[in-house]
Structure formats: C-alpha cells, structure tokens
Short mmCIF file of C-alpha atoms in Angstrom, two decimals:
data_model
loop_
_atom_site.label_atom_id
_atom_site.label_comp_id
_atom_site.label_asym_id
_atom_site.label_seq_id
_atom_site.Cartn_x
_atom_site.Cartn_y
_atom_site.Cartn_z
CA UNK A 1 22.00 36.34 86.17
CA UNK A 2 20.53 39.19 83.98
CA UNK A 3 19.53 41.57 87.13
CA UNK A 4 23.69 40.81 88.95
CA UNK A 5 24.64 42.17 85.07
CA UNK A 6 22.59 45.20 85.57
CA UNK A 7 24.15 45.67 88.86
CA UNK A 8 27.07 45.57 87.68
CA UNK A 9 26.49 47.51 84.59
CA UNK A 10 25.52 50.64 86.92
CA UNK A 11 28.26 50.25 89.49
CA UNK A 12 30.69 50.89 86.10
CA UNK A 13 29.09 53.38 85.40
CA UNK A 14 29.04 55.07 88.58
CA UNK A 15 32.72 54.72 89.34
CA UNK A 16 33.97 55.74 85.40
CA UNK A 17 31.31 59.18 85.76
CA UNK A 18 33.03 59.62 89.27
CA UNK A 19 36.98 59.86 87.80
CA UNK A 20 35.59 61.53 84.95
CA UNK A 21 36.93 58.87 82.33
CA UNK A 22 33.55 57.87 80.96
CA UNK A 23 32.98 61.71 79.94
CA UNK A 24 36.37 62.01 78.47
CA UNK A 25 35.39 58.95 76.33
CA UNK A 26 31.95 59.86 75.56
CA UNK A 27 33.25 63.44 74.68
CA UNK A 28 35.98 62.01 72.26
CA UNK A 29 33.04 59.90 70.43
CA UNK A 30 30.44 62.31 70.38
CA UNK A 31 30.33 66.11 70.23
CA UNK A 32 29.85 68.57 73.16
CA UNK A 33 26.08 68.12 72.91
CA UNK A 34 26.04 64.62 72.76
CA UNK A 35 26.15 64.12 68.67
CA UNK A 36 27.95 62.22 66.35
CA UNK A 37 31.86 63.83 65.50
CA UNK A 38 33.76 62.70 62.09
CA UNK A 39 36.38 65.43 63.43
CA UNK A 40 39.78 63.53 64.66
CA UNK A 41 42.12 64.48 66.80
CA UNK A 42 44.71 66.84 65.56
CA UNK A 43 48.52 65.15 66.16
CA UNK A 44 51.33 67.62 66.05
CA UNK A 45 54.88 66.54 65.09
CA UNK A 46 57.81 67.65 67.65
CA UNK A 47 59.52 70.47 65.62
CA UNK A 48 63.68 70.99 66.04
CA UNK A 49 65.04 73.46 67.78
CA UNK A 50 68.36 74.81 66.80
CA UNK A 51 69.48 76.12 70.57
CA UNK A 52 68.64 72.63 71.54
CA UNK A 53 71.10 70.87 68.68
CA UNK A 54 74.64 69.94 69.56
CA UNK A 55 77.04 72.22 66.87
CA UNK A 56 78.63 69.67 65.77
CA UNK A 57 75.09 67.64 64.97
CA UNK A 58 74.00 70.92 63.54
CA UNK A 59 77.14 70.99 61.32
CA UNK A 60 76.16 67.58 60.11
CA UNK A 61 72.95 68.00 59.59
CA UNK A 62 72.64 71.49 58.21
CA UNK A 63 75.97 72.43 56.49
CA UNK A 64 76.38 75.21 57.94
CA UNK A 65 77.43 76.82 62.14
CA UNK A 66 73.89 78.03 64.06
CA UNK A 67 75.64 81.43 63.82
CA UNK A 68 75.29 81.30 59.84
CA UNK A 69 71.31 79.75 59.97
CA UNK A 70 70.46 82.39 62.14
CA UNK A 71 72.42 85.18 59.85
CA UNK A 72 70.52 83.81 56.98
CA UNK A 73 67.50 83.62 58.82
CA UNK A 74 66.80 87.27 59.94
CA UNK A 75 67.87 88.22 56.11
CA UNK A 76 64.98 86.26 54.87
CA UNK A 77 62.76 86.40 57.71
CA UNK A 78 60.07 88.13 56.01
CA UNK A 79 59.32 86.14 53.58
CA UNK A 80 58.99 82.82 55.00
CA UNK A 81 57.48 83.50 58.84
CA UNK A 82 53.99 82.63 59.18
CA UNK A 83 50.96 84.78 57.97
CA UNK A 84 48.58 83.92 60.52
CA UNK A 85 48.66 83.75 64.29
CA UNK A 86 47.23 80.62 64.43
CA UNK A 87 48.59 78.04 67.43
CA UNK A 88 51.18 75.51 65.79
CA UNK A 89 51.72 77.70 62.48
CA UNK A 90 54.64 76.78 61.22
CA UNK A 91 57.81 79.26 62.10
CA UNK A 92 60.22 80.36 59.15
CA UNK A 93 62.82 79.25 61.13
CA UNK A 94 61.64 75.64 60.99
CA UNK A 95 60.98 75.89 57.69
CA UNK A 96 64.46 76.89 56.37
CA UNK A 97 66.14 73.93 58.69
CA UNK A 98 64.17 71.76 57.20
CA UNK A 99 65.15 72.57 53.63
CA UNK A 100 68.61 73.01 54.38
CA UNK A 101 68.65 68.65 55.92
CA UNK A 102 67.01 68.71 52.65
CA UNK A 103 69.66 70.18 50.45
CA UNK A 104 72.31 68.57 52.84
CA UNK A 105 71.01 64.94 52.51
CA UNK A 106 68.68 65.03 49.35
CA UNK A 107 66.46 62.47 50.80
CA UNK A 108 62.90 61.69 50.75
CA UNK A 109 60.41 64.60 51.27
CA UNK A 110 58.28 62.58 53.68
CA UNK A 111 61.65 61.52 55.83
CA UNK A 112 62.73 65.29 55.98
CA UNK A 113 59.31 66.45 57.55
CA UNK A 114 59.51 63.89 59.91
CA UNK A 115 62.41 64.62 61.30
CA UNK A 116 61.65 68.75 61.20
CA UNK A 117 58.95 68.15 62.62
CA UNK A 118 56.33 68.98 59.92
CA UNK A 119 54.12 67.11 57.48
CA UNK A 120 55.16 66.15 54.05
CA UNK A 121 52.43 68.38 52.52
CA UNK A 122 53.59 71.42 54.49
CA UNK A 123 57.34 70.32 53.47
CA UNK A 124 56.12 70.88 49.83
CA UNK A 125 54.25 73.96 50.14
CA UNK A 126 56.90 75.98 51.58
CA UNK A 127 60.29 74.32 50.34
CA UNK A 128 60.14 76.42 46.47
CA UNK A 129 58.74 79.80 48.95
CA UNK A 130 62.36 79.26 51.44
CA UNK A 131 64.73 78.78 47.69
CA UNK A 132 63.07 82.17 46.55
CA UNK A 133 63.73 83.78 49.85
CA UNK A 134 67.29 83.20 49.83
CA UNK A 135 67.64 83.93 45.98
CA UNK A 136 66.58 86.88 46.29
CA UNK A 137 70.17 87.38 48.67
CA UNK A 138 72.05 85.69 45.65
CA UNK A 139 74.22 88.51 44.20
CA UNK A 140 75.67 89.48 48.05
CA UNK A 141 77.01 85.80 47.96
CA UNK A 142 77.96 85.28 44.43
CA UNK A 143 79.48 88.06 43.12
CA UNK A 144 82.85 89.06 41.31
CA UNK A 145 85.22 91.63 42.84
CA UNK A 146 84.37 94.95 43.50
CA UNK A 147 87.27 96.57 43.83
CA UNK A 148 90.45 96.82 42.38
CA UNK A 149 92.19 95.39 45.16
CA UNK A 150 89.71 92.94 45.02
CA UNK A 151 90.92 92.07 41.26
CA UNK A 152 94.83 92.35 42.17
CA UNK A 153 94.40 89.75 45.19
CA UNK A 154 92.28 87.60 42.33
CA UNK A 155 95.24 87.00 40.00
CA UNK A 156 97.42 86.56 42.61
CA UNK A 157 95.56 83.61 44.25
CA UNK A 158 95.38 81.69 40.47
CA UNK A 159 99.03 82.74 39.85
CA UNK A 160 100.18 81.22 43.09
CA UNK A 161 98.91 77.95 42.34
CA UNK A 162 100.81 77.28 39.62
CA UNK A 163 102.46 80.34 38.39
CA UNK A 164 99.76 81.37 35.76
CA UNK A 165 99.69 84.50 35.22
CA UNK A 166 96.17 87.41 35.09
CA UNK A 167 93.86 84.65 35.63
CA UNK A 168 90.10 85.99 37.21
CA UNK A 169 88.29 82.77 37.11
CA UNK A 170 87.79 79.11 35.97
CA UNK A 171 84.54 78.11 34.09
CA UNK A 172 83.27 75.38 33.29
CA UNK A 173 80.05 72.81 33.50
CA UNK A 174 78.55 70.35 35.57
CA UNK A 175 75.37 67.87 35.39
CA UNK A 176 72.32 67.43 38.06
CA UNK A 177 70.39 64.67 38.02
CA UNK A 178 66.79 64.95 37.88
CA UNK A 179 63.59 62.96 36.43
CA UNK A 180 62.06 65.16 34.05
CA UNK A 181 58.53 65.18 32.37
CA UNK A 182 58.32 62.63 29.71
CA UNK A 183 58.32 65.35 27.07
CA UNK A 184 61.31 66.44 28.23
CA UNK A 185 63.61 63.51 28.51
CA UNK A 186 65.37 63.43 25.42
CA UNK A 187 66.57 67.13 25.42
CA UNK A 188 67.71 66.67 28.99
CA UNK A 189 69.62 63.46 28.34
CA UNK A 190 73.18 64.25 28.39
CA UNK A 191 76.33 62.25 26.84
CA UNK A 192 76.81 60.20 29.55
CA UNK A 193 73.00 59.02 29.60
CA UNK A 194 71.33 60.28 32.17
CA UNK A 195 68.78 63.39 32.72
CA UNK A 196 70.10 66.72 33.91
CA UNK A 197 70.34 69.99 34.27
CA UNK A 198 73.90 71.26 32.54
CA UNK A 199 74.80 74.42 35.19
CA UNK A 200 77.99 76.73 34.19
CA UNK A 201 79.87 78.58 37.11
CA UNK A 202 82.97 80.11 37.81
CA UNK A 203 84.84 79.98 40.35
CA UNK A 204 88.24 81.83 42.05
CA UNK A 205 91.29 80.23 43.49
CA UNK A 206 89.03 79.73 46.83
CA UNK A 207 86.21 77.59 45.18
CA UNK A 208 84.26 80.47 46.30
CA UNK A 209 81.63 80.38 43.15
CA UNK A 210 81.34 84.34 41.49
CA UNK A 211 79.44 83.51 38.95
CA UNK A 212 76.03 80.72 38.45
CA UNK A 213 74.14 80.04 35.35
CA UNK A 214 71.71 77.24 35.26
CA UNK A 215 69.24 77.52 32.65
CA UNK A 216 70.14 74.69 30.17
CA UNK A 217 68.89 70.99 29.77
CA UNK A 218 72.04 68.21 29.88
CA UNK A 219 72.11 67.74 26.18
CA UNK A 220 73.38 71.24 25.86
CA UNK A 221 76.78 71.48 24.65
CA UNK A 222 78.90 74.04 27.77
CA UNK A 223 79.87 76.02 24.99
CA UNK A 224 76.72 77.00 23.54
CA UNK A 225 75.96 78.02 27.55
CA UNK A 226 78.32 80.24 27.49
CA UNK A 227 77.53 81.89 24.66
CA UNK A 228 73.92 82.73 25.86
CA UNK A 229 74.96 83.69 29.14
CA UNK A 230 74.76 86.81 30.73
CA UNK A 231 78.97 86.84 31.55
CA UNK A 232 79.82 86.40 27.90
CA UNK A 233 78.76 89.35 27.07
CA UNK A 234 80.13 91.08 30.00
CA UNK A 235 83.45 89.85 28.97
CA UNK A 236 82.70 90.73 25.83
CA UNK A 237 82.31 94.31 26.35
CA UNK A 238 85.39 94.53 28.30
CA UNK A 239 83.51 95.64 31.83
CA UNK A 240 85.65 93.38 34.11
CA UNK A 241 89.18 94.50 34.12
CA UNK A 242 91.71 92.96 31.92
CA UNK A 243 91.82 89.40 32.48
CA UNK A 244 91.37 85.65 31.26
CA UNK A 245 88.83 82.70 32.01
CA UNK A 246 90.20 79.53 32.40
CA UNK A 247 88.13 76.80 30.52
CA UNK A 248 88.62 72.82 29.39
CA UNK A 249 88.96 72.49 25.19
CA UNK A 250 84.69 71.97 25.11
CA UNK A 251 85.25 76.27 25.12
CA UNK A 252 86.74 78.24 22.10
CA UNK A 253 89.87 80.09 22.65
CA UNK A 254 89.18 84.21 22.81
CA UNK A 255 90.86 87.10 23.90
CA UNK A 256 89.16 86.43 27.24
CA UNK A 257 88.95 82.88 27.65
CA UNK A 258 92.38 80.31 27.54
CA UNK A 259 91.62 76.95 26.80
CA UNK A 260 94.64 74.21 26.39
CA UNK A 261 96.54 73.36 23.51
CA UNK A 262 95.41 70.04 21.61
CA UNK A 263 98.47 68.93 20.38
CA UNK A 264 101.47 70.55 22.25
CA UNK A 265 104.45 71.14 20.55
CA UNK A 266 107.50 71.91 22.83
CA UNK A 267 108.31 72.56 25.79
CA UNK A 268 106.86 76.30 26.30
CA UNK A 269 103.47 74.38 25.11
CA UNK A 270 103.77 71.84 27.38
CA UNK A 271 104.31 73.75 30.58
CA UNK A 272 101.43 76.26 29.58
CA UNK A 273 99.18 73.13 29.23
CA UNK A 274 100.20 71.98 32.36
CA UNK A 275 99.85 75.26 34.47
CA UNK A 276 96.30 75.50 32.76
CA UNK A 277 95.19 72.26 33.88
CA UNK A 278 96.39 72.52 37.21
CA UNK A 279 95.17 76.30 37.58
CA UNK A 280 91.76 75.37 35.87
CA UNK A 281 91.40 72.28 38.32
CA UNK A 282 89.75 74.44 40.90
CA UNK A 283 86.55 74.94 39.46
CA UNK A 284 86.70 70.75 39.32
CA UNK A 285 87.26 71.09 43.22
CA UNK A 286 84.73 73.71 43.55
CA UNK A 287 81.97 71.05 42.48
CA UNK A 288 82.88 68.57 44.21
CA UNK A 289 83.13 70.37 47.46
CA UNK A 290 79.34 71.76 46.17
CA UNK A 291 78.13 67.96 45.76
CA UNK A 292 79.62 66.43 48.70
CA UNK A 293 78.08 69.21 51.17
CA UNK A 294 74.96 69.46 49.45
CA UNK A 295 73.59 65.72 48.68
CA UNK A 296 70.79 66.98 46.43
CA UNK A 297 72.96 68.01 43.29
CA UNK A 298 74.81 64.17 43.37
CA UNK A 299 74.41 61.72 40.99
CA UNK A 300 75.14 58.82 44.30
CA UNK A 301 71.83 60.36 45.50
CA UNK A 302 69.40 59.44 42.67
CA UNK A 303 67.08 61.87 40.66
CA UNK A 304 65.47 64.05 42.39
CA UNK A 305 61.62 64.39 41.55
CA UNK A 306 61.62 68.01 40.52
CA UNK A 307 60.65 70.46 37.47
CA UNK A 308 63.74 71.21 35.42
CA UNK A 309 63.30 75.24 36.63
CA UNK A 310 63.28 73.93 40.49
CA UNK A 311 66.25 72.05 39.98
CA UNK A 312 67.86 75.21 39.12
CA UNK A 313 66.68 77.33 41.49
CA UNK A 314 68.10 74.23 44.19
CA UNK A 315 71.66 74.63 42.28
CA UNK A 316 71.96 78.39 42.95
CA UNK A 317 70.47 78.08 46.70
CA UNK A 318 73.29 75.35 46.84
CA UNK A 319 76.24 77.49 45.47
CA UNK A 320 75.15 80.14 47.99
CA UNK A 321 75.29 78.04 50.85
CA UNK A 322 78.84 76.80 49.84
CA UNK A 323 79.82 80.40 49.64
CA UNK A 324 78.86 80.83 52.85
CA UNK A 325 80.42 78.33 54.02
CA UNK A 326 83.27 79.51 52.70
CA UNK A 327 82.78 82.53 54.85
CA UNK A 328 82.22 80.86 58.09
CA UNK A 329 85.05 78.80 57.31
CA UNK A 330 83.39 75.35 57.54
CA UNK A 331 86.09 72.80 56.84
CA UNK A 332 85.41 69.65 54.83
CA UNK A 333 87.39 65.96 55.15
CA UNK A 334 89.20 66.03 51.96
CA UNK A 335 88.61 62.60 51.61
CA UNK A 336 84.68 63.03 51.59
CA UNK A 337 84.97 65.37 48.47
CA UNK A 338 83.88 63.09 45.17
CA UNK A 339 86.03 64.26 42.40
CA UNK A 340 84.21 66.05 39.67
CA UNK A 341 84.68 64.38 36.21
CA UNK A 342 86.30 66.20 33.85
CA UNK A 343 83.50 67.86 31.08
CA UNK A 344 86.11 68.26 28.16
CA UNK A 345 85.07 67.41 24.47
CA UNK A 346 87.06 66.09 21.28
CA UNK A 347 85.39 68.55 19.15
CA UNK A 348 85.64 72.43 19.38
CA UNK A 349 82.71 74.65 18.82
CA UNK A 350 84.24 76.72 15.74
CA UNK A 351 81.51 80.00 16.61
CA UNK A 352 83.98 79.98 20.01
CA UNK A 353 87.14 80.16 18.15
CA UNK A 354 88.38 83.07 17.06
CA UNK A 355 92.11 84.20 15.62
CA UNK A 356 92.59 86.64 17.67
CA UNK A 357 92.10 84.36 20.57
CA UNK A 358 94.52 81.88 19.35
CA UNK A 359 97.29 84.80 19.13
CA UNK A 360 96.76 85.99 21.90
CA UNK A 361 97.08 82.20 23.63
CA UNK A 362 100.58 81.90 21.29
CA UNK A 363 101.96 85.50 22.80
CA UNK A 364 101.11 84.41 25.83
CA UNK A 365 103.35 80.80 25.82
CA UNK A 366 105.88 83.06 23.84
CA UNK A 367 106.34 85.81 26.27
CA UNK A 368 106.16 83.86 29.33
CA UNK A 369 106.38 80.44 29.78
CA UNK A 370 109.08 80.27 27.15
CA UNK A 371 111.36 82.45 29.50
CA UNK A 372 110.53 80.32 32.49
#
C-alpha cells in the first residue's frame, strides 16, 4: 500500500512539473530561490474611465458634462497627476472623478474608492490635494462683474423678478453639517442643534454664487460674518458701483445693504417687503440647488467626518462646481431641489444698524414703490 502511494506520489508530480502548475504554485509559496515569501500578491482595483461612461451616467454621477471634467482637468492638471512613473500610479484624472462622486453623493470614503477604482487610503491622501487644486481656480468662477455692462445687466436681472430696483446681490447664510472635535462642539452648535459650519454667499438673479465666505463655526450669528468679511469692507469703501445687498432682518439695514421692514405700515411698506422677499429668495434657491447637486453639504446626508477648515474648503469647491454648472448649463428637476430654510432672526444686531441706512430704506419706499 505504502510503495502504490509513492507511485502515485511521483506520477503527480511528474504530470503538475510537465504543465508547469506545480512551479507556479511552488513559486507563489516560496521565493525565486526556493525561500520562504511574507510578500502577497498585489490586487489592483478596476479604475473608471470617463470615455467609457454613458453622459447621462456621468451627469449623475459627477454633476457635471465630460466636456466640463475634462476643462477642469487640464486647469488643474499639474497639481494632482502623479509624481512618479511607477506602473498603476494613480492618474489625476482618476483622482478628481473620484472626489467629484464624492462631493455629488457624500457617501462613505471606503464606498467612493471602490467604485473609482482606488483604495480608501489613497482616497484620503489625495481628496484635500484635488480641493486645493481647484481652489486655487476659485476667483475665475466666483467673481462679481467686471464690467460695467456687466453691473447694468446685474440690476436688471433682480429688477425683473419682481420690479426691485439697483439690486447687485442677495446675501445671506447657510449651515453644513459636520462632526467636529470634542473641543469644538459647543461653539459649532448652531440654533437649531446641530454642528456646522455657518458659510455666507451671495448670489445674482442666476444663483450663480459671486461671492463665498466660510470661515465661521454654526453658533455664529450671519451678522457678525458679515461684518468680518472681506465684502463688507469692500462695500464699505464704495469699490463696487452704486448698489444694494439684499439680506433677511438677521442683517442691519445700511446704505448698502436692504433688509425688510418689521412691522409694515401701509401699503408702500408692504409692497417693498414683498418685492424684497421675493427678490431676496434667490440666494434661498441658490442653496438649495448647491445641496441637492452636491450631497456632501446636506443635512439628509449625515455629518460628514471632517476638520471644521476641510469642511470649508469642500463648501467653496462645491459653489464652484455649481457655477460651472451654471455655465455648461446643466439643468436640475425642480422638484429634486430641497428648499433652503429661511436663516432670519427676531433680534437685530444694533452694530449693523445704522440711521443712515434706515433713511435711505424710507427714501427708497417713498420714491418708488409709493408711486407704483
């Protein structure tokens, strides 16, 4: 029995050495000199190819055409293509699709590299490098007028919606959700009791966005925001042609800046509140456009597991993307945008309010919505 075992043993052997099987095994086990090997197998993912996508999957998926990911791509090219020349490195063009499912769905880290194609480590190295790259394109995106047709076509677009007149922009504020350090979670608890990031912008009559600040934790009152922005002073200094800012009654009312009437008395009041609010409403439109194309800034989509300056760096990448596709004209389902709440408060900030402000606010319902 123990010599037809031996026999057989050989015959194995023979045949497997033969197809070249038993080396292929041996060689996976052992080294190519025959040693012991700790060293496994390298596995690489199947990466996504855009050219391969169907548009309208890439639409889905990605927010924006292949035309615009490819325009964005060769701007920040540079900075994100691989160092080495290493076999498999990863390509800058894989890396911005997958942070743009990212933005798009705000899932899971480890669910976005496996369906780009890359590990979740890898995912987390280069997701802050892409949101640099494209901030560094943010003031061609978002960016007032720079012209003074540009201006003249500005007021016209706010006065056609509802007949108010030398409007430039509507401000306001708007939380994203994130889970913060422990030492920072009561700062960035806002009113409504949850952790944010409190991000001012201003918007045209387009929702295009020409102006992002996000710098603040949620507690921080919109008005105090404004103050320490960068556009305050700008407006301020009277460098932007004459003009008014549209904002809710959390703002003061200045020379620069209409904000709505508390208690309306008469009908010149009332239709000046009324052509505010529906004027001003586009910056409400302009978020929720921004949160229903881009996942990651919603509240329906959890916190996100981020430091308080990368969720700010994710809300600027985000309001250049919706710019964009603005200018690819990328349409949206209307009834897919989730209406942004509205961020008014019952007290005013008195720093805000000036008199001059206020008279300038009363000449304005006297001279013209009086006589309409």
């Amino acid at each position: 029995m123990e010599v037809n075992l031996k026999i057989l043993k050989i015959i194995l052997t023979v045949i497997l050495t033969r197809d070249g099987t038993l080396h292929t095994l041996r060689t996976n086990l052992h080294g190519q000199d025959g040693s012991r090997s700790l060293r496994r197998r390298r596995i690489f993912l199947c990466r996504k190819q855009l050219k391969r996508i169907r548009e309208s999957k890439v639409l889905k998926m990605y927010r924006l055409p292949s035309e615009a990911i490819v325009h964005l791509y060769q701007k920040i090219k540079r900075d994100i293509s691989p160092k080495t020349k290493r076999s498999h490195a990863i390509l800058g063009i894989t890396k911005l699709l997958a942070t743009l499912q990212f933005l798009a769905s705000g899932s899971y880290q480890y669910i976005i590299s496996d369906l780009g194609g890359v590990s979740q480590a890898s995912f987390s190295r280069f997701f802050c490098k892409v949101l640099d790259a494209i901030l560094k394109h943010c003031a061609e995106y978002i960016h007032f007028p720079n012209s003074n047709a540009g201006w003249i076509a500005l007021k016209k677009g706010f006065y056609n919606i509802k007949g108010f007149p030398n409007v430039v922009g509507a401000i306001d504020c708007t939380h994203v959700p994130f889970t913060p350090s422990q030492d920072m979670e009561e700062v960035t608890r806002n009113r409504k009791q949850f952790n944010s990031m409190n991000c001012q912008a201003i918007c045209d009559h387009n929702t295009r966005f020409m102006n992002v600040f996000a710098a603040y934790p949620g507690s921080t009152h919109d008005a105090y925001i404004l103050r320490n922005s960068n556009i305050f002073q700008k407006f301020e200094n009277l460098d932007f042609p004459d003009g008014w800012l549209l904002g809710d009654s959390g703002y003061g009312c200045r020379p620069w800046l209409m904000t709505p009437f508390r208690n309306p008395k008469g009908r010149a009041e009332k239709k000046y509140n009324r052509a505010h609010i529906l004027t001003r409403g586009v910056i409400e439109r302009s978020f929720g456009l921004l949160k229903s194309r881009f996942r990651c800034l919603a509240k329906t989509r959890g916190a996100l597991q981020y430091s308080a300056a990368k969720m700010c760096k994710m809300f600027i990448v985000c309001c250049i993307l919706h710019n964009m596709c603005l200018d690819y004209k990328v349409d949206m389902d209307d009834t897919k945008i989730a209406p942004e709440p509205c961020c008014s408060f019952e007290k005013e900030v008195n720093e805000l309010v000036t008199q001059k402000g206020k008279k300038v606010r009363s000449n304005l319902v006297e001279n013209w919505f009086s006589k309409r």
